[in-house]
Coordinates of C-alpha atoms in Angstrom, one line a residue:
Chain A
M1 CA 44.0 30.6 -18.1
P2 CA 44.6 31.2 -14.5
A3 CA 46.6 34.3 -13.6
L4 CA 48.9 33.9 -10.7
D5 CA 50.2 36.4 -8.2
D6 CA 53.9 36.4 -7.5
S7 CA 53.3 36.2 -3.8
V8 CA 52.1 32.5 -4.1
I9 CA 55.7 31.3 -4.2
T10 CA 58.0 33.0 -1.8
Q11 CA 61.7 33.3 -2.4
A12 CA 62.3 31.3 0.8
E13 CA 60.5 28.4 -0.6
V14 CA 62.6 28.5 -3.7
E15 CA 65.7 28.3 -1.6
R16 CA 64.5 25.2 0.1
E17 CA 66.2 22.2 -1.5
D18 CA 65.8 19.4 1.0
T19 CA 64.6 16.5 -1.1
A20 CA 67.7 14.5 -0.5
A21 CA 67.5 15.1 3.3
V22 CA 63.8 14.2 3.5
G23 CA 64.5 11.1 1.3
A24 CA 67.4 10.0 3.5
G25 CA 65.2 10.5 6.6
L26 CA 62.4 8.4 5.2
D27 CA 64.9 5.7 4.3
V28 CA 66.0 5.4 7.9
L29 CA 62.5 5.6 9.3
E30 CA 61.0 3.1 6.9
E31 CA 63.9 0.6 7.2
P32 CA 62.1 -2.6 7.8
D33 CA 62.8 -4.0 11.3
R34 CA 65.4 -6.7 11.0
V35 CA 65.5 -7.8 14.6
R36 CA 65.5 -11.5 15.2
D37 CA 64.9 -13.4 18.4
P38 CA 68.0 -14.8 20.0
W39 CA 68.9 -18.3 18.8
W40 CA 68.0 -19.9 22.1
R41 CA 64.5 -18.5 22.1
R42 CA 63.9 -19.6 18.5
L43 CA 65.3 -23.1 19.4
G44 CA 63.2 -23.1 22.6
S45 CA 60.0 -22.3 20.9
S46 CA 60.5 -24.8 18.1
I47 CA 61.9 -27.7 20.1
V48 CA 60.3 -27.7 23.5
P49 CA 56.7 -28.2 22.4
P50 CA 57.4 -31.4 20.3
I51 CA 59.5 -32.8 23.2
L52 CA 56.6 -32.2 25.6
A53 CA 54.2 -34.0 23.1
L54 CA 56.7 -36.9 23.0
V55 CA 56.7 -37.1 26.8
V56 CA 52.9 -37.2 26.9
V57 CA 52.9 -40.1 24.4
L58 CA 55.4 -42.0 26.4
V59 CA 53.5 -41.4 29.6
I60 CA 50.3 -42.7 28.1
W61 CA 52.1 -45.7 26.7
E62 CA 53.6 -46.5 30.1
I63 CA 50.2 -46.2 31.8
V64 CA 48.5 -48.4 29.3
Y65 CA 51.3 -50.9 29.7
L66 CA 51.1 -50.8 33.5
L67 CA 47.3 -51.3 33.3
K68 CA 48.0 -54.6 31.4
L69 CA 45.3 -53.9 28.9
K70 CA 47.2 -55.9 26.3
P71 CA 49.6 -58.9 26.9
E72 CA 53.3 -58.0 26.8
V73 CA 53.8 -59.9 23.5
M74 CA 51.5 -57.2 21.9
L75 CA 52.5 -54.2 23.9
P76 CA 55.9 -54.2 25.5
S77 CA 57.0 -51.5 27.9
P78 CA 58.7 -48.3 26.6
A79 CA 61.8 -49.4 28.6
A80 CA 61.9 -52.8 26.8
V81 CA 61.7 -51.1 23.4
W82 CA 64.4 -48.6 24.4
D83 CA 66.7 -51.5 25.4
E84 CA 66.0 -53.1 22.0
L85 CA 66.9 -49.9 20.3
V86 CA 70.1 -49.5 22.3
R87 CA 71.0 -53.1 21.4
L88 CA 70.4 -52.5 17.7
M89 CA 72.5 -49.4 17.8
Q90 CA 75.4 -50.8 19.8
G91 CA 75.7 -53.8 17.5
G92 CA 75.8 -51.3 14.6
Q93 CA 72.9 -53.2 13.0
A94 CA 70.6 -50.3 13.3
W95 CA 72.9 -48.0 11.3
E96 CA 73.5 -50.5 8.6
T97 CA 69.7 -51.2 8.3
I98 CA 68.9 -47.5 8.3
W99 CA 71.5 -46.8 5.7
T100 CA 70.3 -49.6 3.4
S101 CA 66.8 -48.1 3.4
L102 CA 67.8 -44.5 3.6
S103 CA 70.3 -44.6 0.7
R104 CA 67.7 -46.3 -1.5
G105 CA 65.1 -43.8 -0.5
L106 CA 67.4 -40.8 -1.3
I107 CA 68.5 -42.3 -4.6
G108 CA 64.9 -43.0 -5.6
F109 CA 64.0 -39.5 -4.5
A110 CA 66.8 -37.9 -6.5
M111 CA 65.7 -39.9 -9.6
A112 CA 62.2 -38.8 -9.0
I113 CA 63.3 -35.1 -9.0
V114 CA 65.2 -35.6 -12.2
I115 CA 62.2 -37.2 -13.9
G116 CA 59.4 -35.3 -12.2
A117 CA 60.7 -31.7 -12.5
P118 CA 60.9 -31.7 -16.3
I119 CA 57.4 -33.3 -16.5
G120 CA 56.0 -30.7 -14.2
L121 CA 57.6 -27.9 -16.1
A122 CA 56.4 -29.2 -19.5
I123 CA 52.8 -29.6 -18.2
A124 CA 52.9 -26.1 -16.8
R125 CA 54.2 -24.5 -19.9
F126 CA 52.4 -26.3 -22.7
P127 CA 48.6 -26.0 -22.5
W128 CA 48.0 -29.0 -24.7
L129 CA 50.2 -31.2 -22.5
R130 CA 48.3 -30.0 -19.4
A131 CA 45.0 -30.7 -21.0
S132 CA 46.0 -34.2 -22.0
F133 CA 48.4 -35.5 -19.4
G134 CA 47.6 -33.2 -16.4
P135 CA 44.6 -35.1 -15.2
L136 CA 46.4 -38.4 -15.6
L137 CA 49.3 -37.3 -13.5
S138 CA 47.0 -35.9 -10.8
G139 CA 45.2 -39.2 -10.8
L140 CA 48.4 -41.1 -10.4
Q141 CA 49.1 -39.2 -7.2
S142 CA 46.2 -40.9 -5.5
M143 CA 47.3 -44.4 -6.4
P144 CA 48.5 -46.4 -3.4
S145 CA 52.1 -47.2 -4.2
V146 CA 51.7 -50.8 -2.8
A147 CA 49.5 -51.5 -5.7
W148 CA 52.5 -51.2 -8.0
V149 CA 54.5 -53.9 -6.2
P150 CA 53.2 -56.9 -8.0
L151 CA 53.7 -55.2 -11.4
A152 CA 57.2 -54.1 -10.5
I153 CA 58.0 -57.7 -9.5
L154 CA 56.7 -59.0 -12.8
W155 CA 58.9 -56.6 -14.7
F156 CA 62.1 -56.6 -12.7
Q157 CA 61.8 -59.7 -10.5
I158 CA 63.2 -59.3 -7.0
S159 CA 65.9 -56.7 -7.6
P160 CA 66.7 -53.1 -6.5
A161 CA 65.2 -52.0 -9.9
M162 CA 61.9 -53.3 -8.7
I163 CA 62.1 -51.2 -5.5
Y164 CA 63.1 -48.1 -7.5
M165 CA 60.2 -48.6 -9.8
V166 CA 57.8 -48.5 -6.9
V167 CA 59.5 -45.5 -5.3
L168 CA 59.4 -43.6 -8.6
L169 CA 55.8 -44.3 -9.3
G170 CA 55.0 -43.0 -5.8
A171 CA 57.1 -39.9 -5.9
V172 CA 57.2 -38.6 -9.5
P173 CA 53.6 -37.5 -9.7
S174 CA 53.9 -35.5 -6.4
I175 CA 57.0 -33.7 -7.6
A176 CA 55.7 -33.0 -11.0
N177 CA 52.4 -31.7 -9.7
G178 CA 54.2 -29.7 -7.1
L179 CA 56.2 -27.8 -9.8
T180 CA 53.1 -27.3 -12.0
A181 CA 51.1 -25.9 -9.0
G182 CA 54.1 -23.7 -8.1
I183 CA 54.3 -22.2 -11.6
D184 CA 50.5 -21.7 -11.7
Q185 CA 50.7 -19.6 -8.6
V186 CA 53.4 -17.2 -9.9
P187 CA 51.8 -13.7 -10.0
P188 CA 51.1 -12.7 -13.6
L189 CA 52.8 -9.4 -12.9
Y190 CA 56.2 -11.2 -12.8
S191 CA 55.7 -12.7 -16.2
R192 CA 54.7 -9.2 -17.5
V193 CA 57.9 -7.8 -16.1
G194 CA 59.8 -10.6 -17.8
Q195 CA 58.1 -9.7 -21.1
V196 CA 58.8 -6.0 -20.7
L197 CA 62.5 -6.7 -19.9
G198 CA 62.6 -8.6 -23.2
L199 CA 63.1 -12.1 -21.9
N200 CA 62.4 -14.9 -24.4
W201 CA 60.5 -18.1 -23.7
W202 CA 63.4 -19.9 -22.1
A203 CA 64.8 -16.9 -20.2
Q204 CA 61.3 -16.3 -18.9
T205 CA 61.2 -19.9 -17.6
R206 CA 64.7 -19.8 -16.2
H207 CA 64.8 -16.3 -14.6
V208 CA 61.2 -15.8 -13.7
L209 CA 58.9 -18.8 -13.5
L210 CA 61.3 -21.4 -12.0
P211 CA 62.6 -19.1 -9.2
A212 CA 59.2 -17.7 -8.5
A213 CA 57.7 -21.2 -8.3
L214 CA 60.4 -22.5 -5.9
P215 CA 58.4 -22.2 -2.6
G216 CA 55.5 -24.2 -4.2
F217 CA 58.0 -26.7 -5.7
L218 CA 59.5 -27.2 -2.3
A219 CA 56.1 -28.2 -1.0
G220 CA 55.9 -30.7 -3.8
L221 CA 59.4 -32.0 -3.0
R222 CA 58.4 -32.5 0.6
Q223 CA 55.4 -34.5 -0.4
G224 CA 57.6 -36.3 -2.9
W225 CA 60.0 -37.4 -0.2
A226 CA 57.1 -38.6 2.0
F227 CA 55.8 -40.6 -0.9
S228 CA 59.3 -42.0 -1.7
W229 CA 59.7 -43.1 1.9
R230 CA 56.3 -44.7 2.1
S231 CA 56.6 -46.5 -1.2
L232 CA 60.0 -47.8 -0.2
M233 CA 58.7 -49.2 3.1
A234 CA 55.8 -50.8 1.3
A235 CA 58.1 -52.4 -1.1
E236 CA 60.5 -53.6 1.6
L237 CA 57.8 -55.0 3.7
I238 CA 56.2 -57.0 1.0
V239 CA 59.4 -58.3 -0.6
T240 CA 62.1 -59.9 1.5
S241 CA 65.0 -61.4 -0.2
S242 CA 68.8 -61.6 0.3
K243 CA 69.1 -59.9 -3.1
L244 CA 67.6 -56.7 -1.6
G245 CA 69.8 -56.4 1.4
F246 CA 68.5 -55.9 4.9
G247 CA 66.5 -52.7 5.3
L248 CA 64.0 -51.3 7.8
G249 CA 61.1 -53.2 6.1
Q250 CA 63.0 -56.4 6.4
L251 CA 63.8 -55.7 10.0
M252 CA 60.1 -55.3 10.7
N253 CA 59.4 -58.5 8.9
Q254 CA 62.0 -60.2 11.1
G255 CA 60.2 -58.9 14.2
R256 CA 56.9 -60.3 12.9
D257 CA 58.4 -63.7 12.1
L258 CA 60.0 -64.0 15.5
S259 CA 57.0 -62.5 17.3
D260 CA 59.5 -60.1 18.8
A261 CA 57.4 -57.2 19.9
P262 CA 60.2 -54.9 21.1
L263 CA 62.0 -55.4 17.8
L264 CA 58.8 -54.6 15.8
Y265 CA 58.2 -51.4 17.9
A266 CA 61.9 -50.5 17.6
G267 CA 61.6 -50.8 13.8
L268 CA 58.5 -48.6 13.7
I269 CA 60.4 -46.0 15.7
L270 CA 63.4 -46.1 13.4
I271 CA 61.1 -45.7 10.3
F272 CA 59.5 -42.7 12.0
V273 CA 62.7 -41.1 13.1
V274 CA 64.3 -41.4 9.6
G275 CA 61.2 -39.9 7.9
V276 CA 61.2 -37.0 10.4
G277 CA 65.0 -36.7 10.4
V278 CA 65.1 -36.1 6.6
E279 CA 62.4 -33.5 6.9
L280 CA 64.3 -31.7 9.7
I281 CA 67.8 -32.0 8.2
M282 CA 67.0 -31.5 4.5
F283 CA 63.7 -29.6 4.1
R284 CA 63.6 -27.3 7.1
P285 CA 66.9 -25.5 6.4
L286 CA 66.1 -25.4 2.7
E287 CA 62.6 -23.9 3.3
R288 CA 64.0 -21.5 5.9
A289 CA 66.7 -20.3 3.4
I290 CA 64.2 -19.8 0.6
L291 CA 61.6 -18.1 2.6
D292 CA 64.1 -15.9 4.5
A293 CA 65.7 -14.7 1.3
R294 CA 62.3 -13.5 0.1
G295 CA 61.2 -12.1 3.4
L296 CA 58.4 -14.7 3.6
S297 CA 59.1 -16.1 7.0
T298 CA 55.9 -16.6 8.9
K299 CA 57.1 -14.9 12.0
K300 CA 56.6 -11.1 11.9
R301 CA 57.1 -8.6 14.6
Chain B
M1 CA 45.7 22.6 -26.7
T2 CA 45.3 25.0 -23.8
T3 CA 48.4 26.6 -22.3
L4 CA 48.3 27.3 -18.6
V5 CA 50.9 30.0 -17.8
D6 CA 52.4 31.1 -14.6
E7 CA 54.6 34.2 -14.9
T8 CA 56.8 34.6 -11.9
D9 CA 60.0 36.5 -11.4
L10 CA 61.5 34.2 -8.9
V11 CA 65.2 33.3 -8.8
Y12 CA 65.7 29.6 -9.0
H13 CA 68.1 27.0 -10.2
E14 CA 67.2 25.0 -13.3
D15 CA 68.6 21.9 -11.6
D16 CA 66.3 22.3 -8.6
P17 CA 64.5 18.9 -8.5
R18 CA 61.1 20.7 -8.3
V19 CA 61.7 22.7 -11.5
V20 CA 60.1 21.2 -14.6
P21 CA 61.5 22.8 -17.8
L22 CA 58.8 24.3 -20.0
L23 CA 58.0 22.9 -23.4
P24 CA 59.4 25.0 -26.2
E25 CA 56.9 27.3 -27.9
T26 CA 57.4 25.7 -31.3
D27 CA 55.8 22.4 -32.0
H28 CA 58.2 19.5 -32.1
S29 CA 58.8 18.8 -35.7
G30 CA 61.6 16.3 -35.4
E31 CA 61.3 12.6 -35.0
A32 CA 59.0 11.6 -32.1
A33 CA 59.9 9.1 -29.4
V34 CA 56.4 7.7 -29.3
T35 CA 53.9 8.0 -32.1
I36 CA 50.4 6.8 -31.7
E37 CA 48.3 7.3 -34.8
A38 CA 44.5 6.8 -34.9
V39 CA 44.7 3.8 -32.6
S40 CA 41.6 1.9 -31.7
K41 CA 41.4 -1.3 -29.7
V42 CA 38.3 -3.5 -29.6
F43 CA 38.0 -6.5 -27.4
S44 CA 35.5 -9.3 -28.2
S45 CA 33.8 -10.8 -25.2
R46 CA 30.8 -13.0 -24.7
H47 CA 28.6 -9.9 -24.4
G48 CA 29.7 -8.6 -27.8
K49 CA 32.4 -6.2 -28.7
V50 CA 33.8 -3.6 -26.3
A51 CA 35.8 -0.6 -27.5
A52 CA 38.6 0.1 -25.1
L53 CA 40.3 2.8 -27.1
D54 CA 38.8 4.9 -29.9
N55 CA 40.9 6.8 -32.4
I56 CA 43.7 7.9 -30.1
S57 CA 46.5 10.0 -31.6
L58 CA 49.4 11.1 -29.5
T59 CA 53.0 12.0 -30.1
V60 CA 55.7 12.3 -27.4
A61 CA 58.8 14.2 -28.4
P62 CA 62.3 13.0 -27.4
G63 CA 62.9 14.1 -23.8
E64 CA 59.3 15.1 -23.2
F65 CA 57.4 14.4 -20.0
V66 CA 53.7 13.6 -20.7
C67 CA 51.1 12.7 -18.1
L68 CA 48.1 10.7 -19.2
L69 CA 45.2 11.4 -17.0
G70 CA 42.0 9.4 -16.9
A71 CA 39.3 7.9 -14.7
S72 CA 38.7 4.2 -14.4
G73 CA 38.0 2.5 -17.7
C74 CA 40.0 5.0 -19.8
G75 CA 41.9 2.1 -21.3
K76 CA 45.3 3.2 -20.0
S77 CA 46.5 -0.4 -19.3
T78 CA 45.4 -1.3 -22.9
L79 CA 47.3 1.8 -24.2
L80 CA 50.4 0.9 -22.3
N81 CA 50.2 -2.7 -23.5
L82 CA 50.0 -1.4 -27.1
I83 CA 53.0 0.9 -26.6
T84 CA 55.1 -1.9 -25.1
R85 CA 53.9 -4.2 -27.8
L86 CA 52.5 -6.8 -25.4
D87 CA 49.3 -6.3 -27.5
V88 CA 48.5 -5.1 -31.0
P89 CA 45.9 -2.4 -31.9
T90 CA 42.7 -3.3 -33.8
S91 CA 43.4 -0.4 -36.1
G92 CA 46.0 2.4 -36.3
T93 CA 49.7 2.3 -35.7
V94 CA 52.0 2.6 -32.7
S95 CA 55.7 3.2 -33.1
T96 CA 58.4 3.9 -30.5
V97 CA 62.2 4.5 -30.6
G98 CA 63.5 1.2 -29.4
R99 CA 61.6 -1.0 -26.9
P100 CA 60.1 1.1 -24.1
A101 CA 60.7 0.4 -20.4
L102 CA 57.7 0.0 -18.1
M103 CA 57.3 0.7 -14.4
F104 CA 54.3 -0.6 -12.5
Q105 CA 52.3 0.5 -9.4
E106 CA 53.9 -2.3 -7.5
S107 CA 57.6 -2.4 -7.6
A108 CA 57.4 -5.8 -9.2
L109 CA 60.9 -6.5 -8.2
F110 CA 61.8 -10.2 -8.1
P111 CA 62.0 -11.2 -4.4
W112 CA 64.5 -14.0 -5.0
L113 CA 67.1 -11.5 -6.3
T114 CA 68.9 -8.7 -4.6
A115 CA 68.4 -5.1 -5.6
G116 CA 71.5 -5.2 -7.7
Q117 CA 70.6 -8.5 -9.4
N118 CA 67.2 -7.2 -10.3
I119 CA 68.8 -4.3 -12.1
G120 CA 71.4 -6.8 -13.5
L121 CA 68.7 -8.9 -15.2
A122 CA 67.4 -5.8 -17.1
L123 CA 71.0 -4.9 -18.1
K124 CA 71.6 -8.5 -19.3
Y125 CA 68.6 -8.4 -21.7
A126 CA 69.4 -4.8 -22.7
G127 CA 72.7 -6.2 -24.1
V128 CA 75.1 -4.9 -21.5
P129 CA 78.1 -7.2 -21.3
N130 CA 78.5 -9.0 -18.0
K131 CA 81.9 -7.3 -17.4
Q132 CA 80.3 -3.8 -17.4
S133 CA 77.2 -4.9 -15.4
K134 CA 78.6 -4.4 -11.9
A135 CA 79.7 -0.8 -12.6
K136 CA 76.5 0.0 -14.4
I137 CA 74.4 -1.3 -11.5
D138 CA 76.3 0.9 -9.1
E139 CA 75.9 3.8 -11.4
L140 CA 72.1 3.3 -11.6
L141 CA 71.8 2.9 -7.8
D142 CA 73.8 6.1 -7.4
L143 CA 71.4 7.8 -9.8
V144 CA 68.3 6.9 -7.6
R145 CA 70.3 7.7 -4.5
L146 CA 70.5 4.1 -3.2
S147 CA 74.3 3.7 -3.3
G148 CA 75.5 0.7 -1.3
T149 CA 72.2 -1.2 -1.4
A150 CA 73.0 -3.6 -4.2
N151 CA 73.1 -6.6 -1.9
R152 CA 69.9 -5.8 -0.1
R153 CA 67.0 -8.1 -0.6
V154 CA 63.7 -6.6 -1.8
H155 CA 62.0 -7.2 1.5
E156 CA 64.8 -5.3 3.3
L157 CA 63.8 -2.1 1.4
S158 CA 61.0 0.4 2.2
G159 CA 58.2 1.1 -0.3
G160 CA 59.9 4.2 -1.6
Q161 CA 63.3 2.4 -1.9
R162 CA 61.6 -0.4 -3.9
Q163 CA 60.1 2.0 -6.4
R164 CA 63.5 3.7 -6.8
V165 CA 65.1 0.3 -7.5
A166 CA 62.3 -0.4 -9.9
L167 CA 63.1 3.0 -11.5
A168 CA 66.8 2.0 -11.7
R169 CA 65.8 -1.3 -13.3
A170 CA 63.6 0.4 -15.9
L171 CA 66.4 2.8 -16.7
G172 CA 68.7 -0.2 -17.0
Q173 CA 66.7 -1.3 -20.0
N174 CA 68.6 1.5 -21.7
S175 CA 65.5 2.7 -23.4
Q176 CA 64.8 6.2 -24.5
V177 CA 61.1 5.9 -23.6
L178 CA 60.0 5.2 -20.0
L179 CA 56.3 4.3 -19.4
M180 CA 55.1 4.6 -15.9
D181 CA 51.8 3.0 -14.8
E182 CA 50.7 4.9 -11.6
P183 CA 54.1 4.1 -10.0
F184 CA 53.6 6.2 -6.9
A185 CA 49.9 5.4 -6.2
A186 CA 50.6 3.0 -3.4
L187 CA 53.1 5.3 -1.5
D188 CA 52.3 7.5 1.4
A189 CA 52.0 11.3 0.7
I190 CA 55.5 12.4 2.0
T191 CA 57.3 9.5 0.2
R192 CA 55.3 10.4 -3.0
D193 CA 56.4 14.0 -2.8
V194 CA 60.0 12.9 -2.5
M195 CA 59.6 10.5 -5.4
H196 CA 58.2 13.4 -7.5
D197 CA 61.4 15.4 -6.9
E198 CA 63.6 12.3 -7.5
L199 CA 61.8 11.5 -10.7
T200 CA 62.0 15.0 -12.1
R201 CA 65.7 15.1 -11.2
V202 CA 66.4 11.6 -12.8
W203 CA 64.4 12.6 -15.9
K204 CA 66.4 15.8 -16.3
E205 CA 69.7 13.9 -15.9
T206 CA 68.9 11.1 -18.3
G207 CA 66.8 13.0 -20.9
N208 CA 64.4 10.2 -21.4
S209 CA 60.9 10.6 -22.8
I210 CA 58.4 9.7 -20.0
V211 CA 54.7 8.7 -20.4
F212 CA 53.3 8.9 -16.9
V213 CA 49.8 7.4 -16.3
T214 CA 48.0 8.6 -13.2
H215 CA 44.5 9.6 -12.0
N216 CA 45.9 12.1 -9.5
V217 CA 45.4 15.4 -11.3
R218 CA 47.8 17.4 -9.0
E219 CA 50.5 14.7 -9.5
A220 CA 50.1 15.1 -13.3
V221 CA 50.4 18.9 -13.0
R222 CA 53.4 18.6 -10.6
L223 CA 55.3 16.3 -13.0
G224 CA 54.2 16.9 -16.6
Q225 CA 55.2 19.3 -19.2
R226 CA 52.0 18.3 -20.9
V227 CA 48.8 16.7 -19.5
V228 CA 46.6 14.6 -21.7
L229 CA 43.1 13.8 -20.5
L230 CA 41.5 10.6 -21.7
S231 CA 37.8 9.8 -21.6
S232 CA 36.4 6.5 -20.3
R233 CA 34.7 3.7 -22.2
P234 CA 36.0 4.1 -24.8
G235 CA 39.3 5.9 -24.2
R236 CA 39.6 9.1 -26.3
V237 CA 41.8 12.1 -26.0
V238 CA 39.4 14.8 -24.7
G239 CA 41.8 17.5 -23.6
E240 CA 45.4 18.5 -23.6
W241 CA 47.2 21.1 -21.5
K242 CA 50.7 22.5 -21.6
V243 CA 51.7 23.1 -18.0
N244 CA 53.7 26.3 -18.0
I245 CA 54.5 26.7 -14.4
K246 CA 57.9 28.3 -14.1
G247 CA 60.0 27.8 -11.0
P248 CA 59.8 25.1 -8.4
R249 CA 56.6 23.0 -8.4
T250 CA 55.3 21.1 -5.4
I251 CA 52.1 19.2 -5.0
E252 CA 50.6 21.7 -2.6
H253 CA 51.6 24.7 -4.6
P254 CA 48.9 27.2 -5.4
A255 CA 50.0 27.4 -9.0
V256 CA 49.8 23.6 -9.3
G257 CA 46.4 23.7 -7.5
L258 CA 45.0 26.3 -9.9
V259 CA 46.0 24.4 -13.0
A260 CA 44.8 21.1 -11.4
A261 CA 41.4 22.7 -10.6
E262 CA 40.8 23.5 -14.3
I263 CA 41.8 20.0 -15.4
T264 CA 39.7 18.4 -12.6
L265 CA 36.7 20.4 -13.8
R266 CA 37.0 18.9 -17.2
L267 CA 37.6 15.4 -15.8
R268 CA 34.5 15.7 -13.6
E269 CA 32.4 16.7 -16.6
E270 CA 33.7 13.7 -18.5
I271 CA 33.0 11.3 -15.6
A272 CA 29.5 12.8 -15.0
S273 CA 28.6 12.2 -18.6
H274 CA 28.7 8.5 -17.9
A275 CA 26.0 8.7 -15.2
R276 CA 22.8 6.8 -16.2
S277 CA 19.9 9.3 -16.1

């Protein structure tokens, strides 16, 4: 039993009651830095490098063209392809063609989310489903979607349903696997908090697992879109019919049939631009919003 | 149980956040907030059976602040899991008044929610009607001195602020028992000192029972009315002290130091007994 002398605590120390002040000071000092670069610098650092890369590609193209390594029917000049693009756009044909394909791609993608997300959730949450169907779904992801085209034609003949079947078989596995992977990466501590707060199975899924898995799911969605777009192009390139309307794949086929190299190159560029455009317009802002809200943006000062 | 007494004649206010009210002399006879009776927990692994807890008995009175002290392997996580009923004991019984709230070493706040929404989720599952939620969130944030931060995201808060929001969330569970699993271990020393004062203040205002797990002896003496020392592998209660330090306590206080020294001695003996000779 230690005996203590009165002198160890002085009356002055007793009077000191500064917890609140010290706490408030700490709050100010430890306030995380919320400074952001001005918009023009952020824009500059994200837009200038890809434009430079594009210029390099164009310059190389022009040089190869000028060297006449390939005949013009195989490799037209960048200028000729540009003229072709301008012609397609001025006639309005490009927009119509893009819309035909893009709307199909987006509808297929939306259906793939509606089908894929519940599958991914079920596989993540029920061990016996994971054990049985998990490997099957992962395996489906590595199937080239073109391989489904003949079967899709057999089932649905030449019709939009056939196109959607190919798109879905391409995109659903990526989206489902993305959600499963996202849920698997949720820190166990979050689930433990959910249990302590008294969340039941469904509340745990809805309030903890799904929101926590969102960044991982977003990666799956991105991949799902890439697969939708690829599958769609594969289907459109293989099947040309008036029943299917005139999409980018059909435009490319036309270029091939007419041996119209500038048209073919223009078609390739349009397919590329749409794929990248959706990524930039849809996924970038979504990712930025999700990561910013959680303080997960890669850029730190 | 050993009682460590510090008799001083200082003038101080009972509501000073550094003052821990002493336990009453009489043993608590009324209904306990937490009752652990002869609890053992054995885990089966490939290498055979491992006893994590061995015949632990412990009662926590309503409004009491108990610190559980132990080295690694004292089974404190197991014990907390048993008290929160995330796990069941192999033998013995655990009972608590209502479902206990639990606070972790990491704030474990959900980063996709704001500070206020994190607290709101706890309120929702504690049965607080949506209409009262907003007012209750503000009240809890006021209590941990974070008024006006309801709309902040977790990453916009400092480490100390996060632990205070986590404390507010735990209090939002409206439980009479608050379990704390090394909640300040990851904080820097000054912030930790402030958190000690804040916790003592909040505890005195709310009247909760607190079971505070730590392996920092000084922290245990600074905060607890009672310190319980657990042995390691398996966890057993090997010592119990009533901390009777009157007047303001701070971590660097000589009185806290003296009491801590005695407990540390016992803890070192316990750890040394595990050395392979």
